[in-house]
Amino acid sequence: NGTRFTMALFVGATFTATSVAITAAVLLEFNFLKDPVAQTILGAAVVDDVLGLIVLSVVVGTSAGRVSALDLAILLAEAVGFLAIGMAAGVYVFRRIVLRIQAEGKKLGLPHSGFLIAMAITFLFALTAESIGLSAVVGAFLAGSVFAGAAFQKDFSEGARHLAAVFTPIFFVSLGLQVNVPAVAAQIGLIPLAAALTVVAVITKVIGCSLPARLAKMTAHEAVAIGWGMTPRGEVGLIVAVAALTAGVIGDALFSVIVFVLILVTILPTPLFKRALRAVERERRPADESSSDVTETKPRGG
């Protein structure tokens, strides 16, 4: 059944991307941001987000009835092609244009001129993504990636923070308004589904990320820390859930369950991630102490 297949794809897509907001805060608390563990998590999360958006693009296409193997292959090619062409055009054309406008605007006392043009380009990317059957989220994410690391990134981050202060609460309020607790209570069968989704969402990330880290010659404690650091889900999953609800693929009850599970798998891993980082610290401490002892004893021997 195409509808059930699409529903299953949407549910799976909500748990694809990692949210590193909480993970980054914990890494900062432990002063781990420059550690290989943190670099691995943050680097993998970027790749994870790109893959998650490709999955979202394919799933959005299937909601329009494109569910054959050929259709899925075309959708995947469209998503990858859009990302590749958009990144090339963004870096070599749009970013240079915005940089020039930003520099000229500052001379004229218009420090936010570049940011305004960048926002217009972001909307253009989002519109282009929608017009070829992908999600607007893919276009917006791609535009943000284009401007990351540019000379004017600090100015843009400041402008983005102001916009986020206005629109983020609106997004979460609208999200909360669509959560239907009575609908979940009326369908008791969804409660075991919520429990199963929570367990699967946690186990797949922990094992799926810890095992490659271990194979990459990281210690067991470092590998486990990476697994727990990659476990939280968040904003991308919520956006996918809203897209599924808006498209009529899932109902209020299943949407509410997904939101609840996403919140759980964002909050629950945090204490376990902290515990894993403490284990990494304990594991390294004897080595650090012994190396410092060696350096201290050498001058005495001389």
XYZ file of C-alpha atoms in Angstrom:
302
model
C 0.000 0.000 0.000
C 1.505 3.322 -1.117
C 0.012 5.304 1.764
C 1.406 2.970 4.425
C 4.752 2.900 2.668
C 4.873 6.710 2.591
C 3.805 6.888 6.237
C 6.579 4.483 7.227
C 9.110 6.535 5.238
C 8.046 9.752 6.957
C 8.268 8.172 10.413
C 11.743 6.850 9.601
C 12.827 10.224 8.195
C 11.904 12.011 11.434
C 14.590 10.020 13.264
C 17.359 10.387 10.668
C 19.067 13.687 11.480
C 21.003 14.354 14.689
C 20.438 17.515 16.708
C 23.759 18.700 18.116
C 22.459 21.713 20.063
C 22.348 19.865 23.416
C 25.396 17.757 22.529
C 27.455 20.876 21.757
C 26.400 22.455 25.063
C 27.551 19.347 26.967
C 30.853 19.271 25.062
C 31.375 22.934 25.942
C 30.616 22.191 29.603
C 33.292 19.468 29.635
C 35.733 21.643 27.631
C 35.758 18.962 24.921
C 35.027 21.105 21.851
C 38.556 20.718 20.448
C 38.757 17.040 21.348
C 38.691 14.352 18.616
C 35.452 13.032 20.146
C 33.737 16.398 19.640
C 35.201 16.888 16.168
C 33.943 13.449 15.150
C 30.440 14.128 16.489
C 30.131 17.583 14.918
C 31.569 16.445 11.587
C 29.323 13.386 11.453
C 26.308 15.515 12.397
C 26.853 17.737 9.343
C 26.930 14.678 7.068
C 23.938 13.320 8.988
C 21.964 16.510 8.335
C 22.716 16.403 4.602
C 21.672 12.751 4.396
C 18.572 13.539 6.455
C 17.575 16.288 4.041
C 18.114 13.985 1.060
C 15.862 11.435 2.762
C 13.290 14.179 3.397
C 13.409 15.181 -0.279
C 12.777 11.601 -1.380
C 9.980 11.154 1.148
C 8.260 14.389 0.095
C 8.345 13.086 -3.472
C 6.742 9.796 -2.452
C 3.907 11.697 -0.750
C 3.031 13.008 -4.227
C 2.629 9.418 -5.428
C 6.135 8.754 -6.769
C 6.783 5.390 -5.112
C 8.200 3.162 -7.851
C 11.879 2.217 -7.868
C 12.474 4.442 -10.906
C 10.702 7.387 -9.266
C 12.776 6.988 -6.107
C 15.990 6.843 -8.157
C 14.988 10.030 -10.005
C 14.124 11.761 -6.721
C 17.470 10.793 -5.230
C 19.294 12.051 -8.328
C 17.344 15.331 -8.170
C 18.213 15.816 -4.496
C 21.925 15.078 -4.950
C 22.071 17.156 -8.146
C 20.356 20.109 -6.495
C 22.770 19.997 -3.559
C 25.827 19.770 -5.840
C 24.761 22.480 -8.308
C 23.393 24.725 -5.564
C 26.601 24.465 -3.540
C 28.771 25.257 -6.571
C 26.611 28.217 -7.647
C 26.367 29.444 -4.076
C 30.081 29.360 -3.313
C 31.375 30.680 -6.639
C 28.593 33.158 -7.526
C 26.150 34.103 -4.770
C 28.633 34.255 -1.906
C 30.904 36.602 -3.866
C 27.969 38.845 -4.758
C 26.839 39.047 -1.140
C 30.398 39.696 0.039
C 30.697 42.652 -2.355
C 27.300 44.048 -1.309
C 28.174 43.644 2.372
C 31.474 45.500 1.932
C 29.863 48.355 -0.016
C 26.952 48.519 2.421
C 29.285 48.973 5.389
C 30.938 51.907 3.619
C 27.501 53.518 3.204
C 26.492 52.844 6.807
C 24.229 49.897 5.904
C 25.797 47.005 7.855
C 22.915 44.588 7.242
C 22.656 45.002 3.468
C 24.530 41.759 2.795
C 22.368 39.864 5.268
C 19.181 41.034 3.529
C 20.485 39.873 0.144
C 21.570 36.561 1.699
C 18.036 36.073 3.056
C 16.643 36.746 -0.423
C 19.028 34.122 -1.833
C 17.912 31.704 0.898
C 14.278 32.167 -0.158
C 15.339 31.628 -3.785
C 17.040 28.345 -2.869
C 13.968 27.251 -0.893
C 11.633 28.149 -3.775
C 13.837 26.295 -6.262
C 13.836 23.200 -4.052
C 10.037 23.274 -3.804
C 9.640 23.819 -7.555
C 11.570 20.635 -8.405
C 9.638 18.565 -5.883
C 12.055 18.716 -2.952
C 11.459 20.295 0.451
C 12.028 24.025 1.040
C 14.035 22.986 4.117
C 16.655 21.458 1.807
C 17.073 24.738 -0.061
C 17.278 26.809 3.115
C 19.853 24.459 4.645
C 21.928 24.554 1.469
C 21.905 28.367 1.457
C 23.081 28.412 5.073
C 25.899 26.015 4.196
C 26.953 28.282 1.322
C 27.392 31.277 3.629
C 29.056 29.318 6.456
C 32.706 30.208 6.934
C 32.456 33.377 4.847
C 34.067 36.630 5.967
C 30.660 38.082 6.853
C 29.459 35.038 8.813
C 29.509 36.920 12.142
C 27.169 39.627 10.809
C 24.858 36.984 9.375
C 24.825 34.958 12.586
C 23.744 38.071 14.467
C 20.919 38.733 12.005
C 19.857 35.086 12.096
C 19.718 35.188 15.914
C 17.311 38.133 15.785
C 15.061 36.283 13.335
C 15.272 33.085 15.388
C 14.205 34.990 18.510
C 10.966 35.873 16.713
C 10.190 32.813 14.610
C 11.462 29.912 16.757
C 8.855 30.449 19.523
C 6.152 30.744 16.839
C 7.264 27.427 15.320
C 7.145 25.600 18.649
C 3.811 27.175 19.627
C 2.285 26.035 16.327
C 3.851 22.620 16.894
C 2.339 22.361 20.370
C -1.085 23.399 19.106
C -1.084 20.442 16.719
C -0.289 17.888 19.431
C -3.496 16.003 20.222
C -3.190 14.093 23.511
C -6.853 12.900 23.569
C -6.352 11.374 20.104
C -3.390 9.371 21.436
C -5.402 8.267 24.477
C -8.177 7.108 22.158
C -5.732 4.884 20.260
C -4.025 2.839 22.972
C -2.158 0.843 20.335
C 0.035 3.874 19.655
C 1.575 3.735 23.148
C 3.534 0.492 22.486
C 4.541 2.055 19.152
C 5.938 5.077 21.016
C 7.940 2.792 23.316
C 9.250 0.768 20.366
C 10.214 3.907 18.420
C 12.071 5.283 21.447
C 14.074 2.091 21.945
C 14.868 1.706 18.243
C 15.798 5.396 17.857
C 18.284 5.154 20.729
C 19.789 1.742 19.977
C 20.297 2.355 16.255
C 22.179 5.613 16.847
C 24.313 4.344 19.733
C 25.338 1.122 17.988
C 25.410 2.623 14.492
C 27.813 5.384 15.573
C 29.818 3.601 18.284
C 30.762 0.625 16.121
C 32.363 2.643 13.269
C 34.195 4.782 15.850
C 35.577 1.626 17.448
C 36.610 0.291 14.032
C 38.391 3.619 13.477
C 40.707 2.723 16.400
C 39.009 4.911 19.014
C 38.839 3.554 22.555
C 35.671 1.863 23.783
C 34.793 4.829 26.027
C 35.346 7.332 23.200
C 33.213 5.234 20.840
C 30.357 5.037 23.357
C 30.580 8.799 23.943
C 30.252 9.396 20.198
C 27.252 7.071 20.070
C 25.425 8.918 22.856
C 26.454 12.295 21.429
C 24.835 11.420 18.093
C 21.618 10.113 19.656
C 19.580 13.321 20.275
C 17.097 14.288 17.551
C 15.458 17.669 17.279
C 14.475 20.426 14.914
C 14.901 18.567 11.605
C 12.810 15.651 12.862
C 10.095 18.040 14.028
C 10.092 19.760 10.627
C 9.712 16.382 8.900
C 6.834 15.495 11.241
C 5.072 18.782 10.455
C 5.609 18.172 6.720
C 4.037 14.717 7.057
C 1.065 16.112 8.983
C 0.574 18.961 6.499
C 0.707 16.532 3.566
C -1.973 14.421 5.232
C 0.303 11.381 5.371
C -0.043 10.995 9.161
C -2.853 11.940 11.515
C -2.918 13.977 14.722
C -2.438 10.938 16.951
C 0.672 9.596 15.191
C 2.069 13.130 14.903
C 1.659 13.587 18.659
C 3.431 10.280 19.324
C 6.337 11.258 17.057
C 6.734 14.641 18.789
C 6.700 12.931 22.202
C 9.321 10.365 21.110
C 11.534 13.078 19.572
C 11.466 14.986 22.862
C 12.327 11.798 24.770
C 15.273 10.862 22.543
C 16.579 14.422 22.820
C 16.441 14.621 26.632
C 17.134 11.041 27.801
C 20.603 10.559 26.216
C 22.055 13.703 27.836
C 22.922 12.240 31.280
C 24.306 9.107 29.626
C 26.392 11.247 27.276
C 27.810 13.131 30.280
C 28.582 9.839 31.984
C 30.384 8.613 28.849
C 32.481 11.801 28.703
C 33.449 11.369 32.370
C 34.575 7.827 31.523
C 36.732 9.236 28.708
C 38.263 11.728 31.164
C 38.998 8.972 33.719
C 40.501 6.789 31.011
C 42.885 9.543 29.920
C 43.825 10.794 33.393
C 46.308 8.005 34.318
C 48.105 8.476 30.993
C 48.297 12.244 31.523
C 49.527 11.822 35.104
C 52.193 9.259 34.174
C 53.497 11.449 31.343
C 53.701 14.452 33.685
C 55.523 12.289 36.275
C 58.101 11.304 33.654
C 58.742 14.946 32.737
C 59.103 15.875 36.393
C 61.552 13.069 37.222
C 63.860 13.741 34.283
C 65.320 17.026 35.640
C 65.775 15.443 39.065
C 67.763 12.584 37.542
C 69.947 15.107 35.746
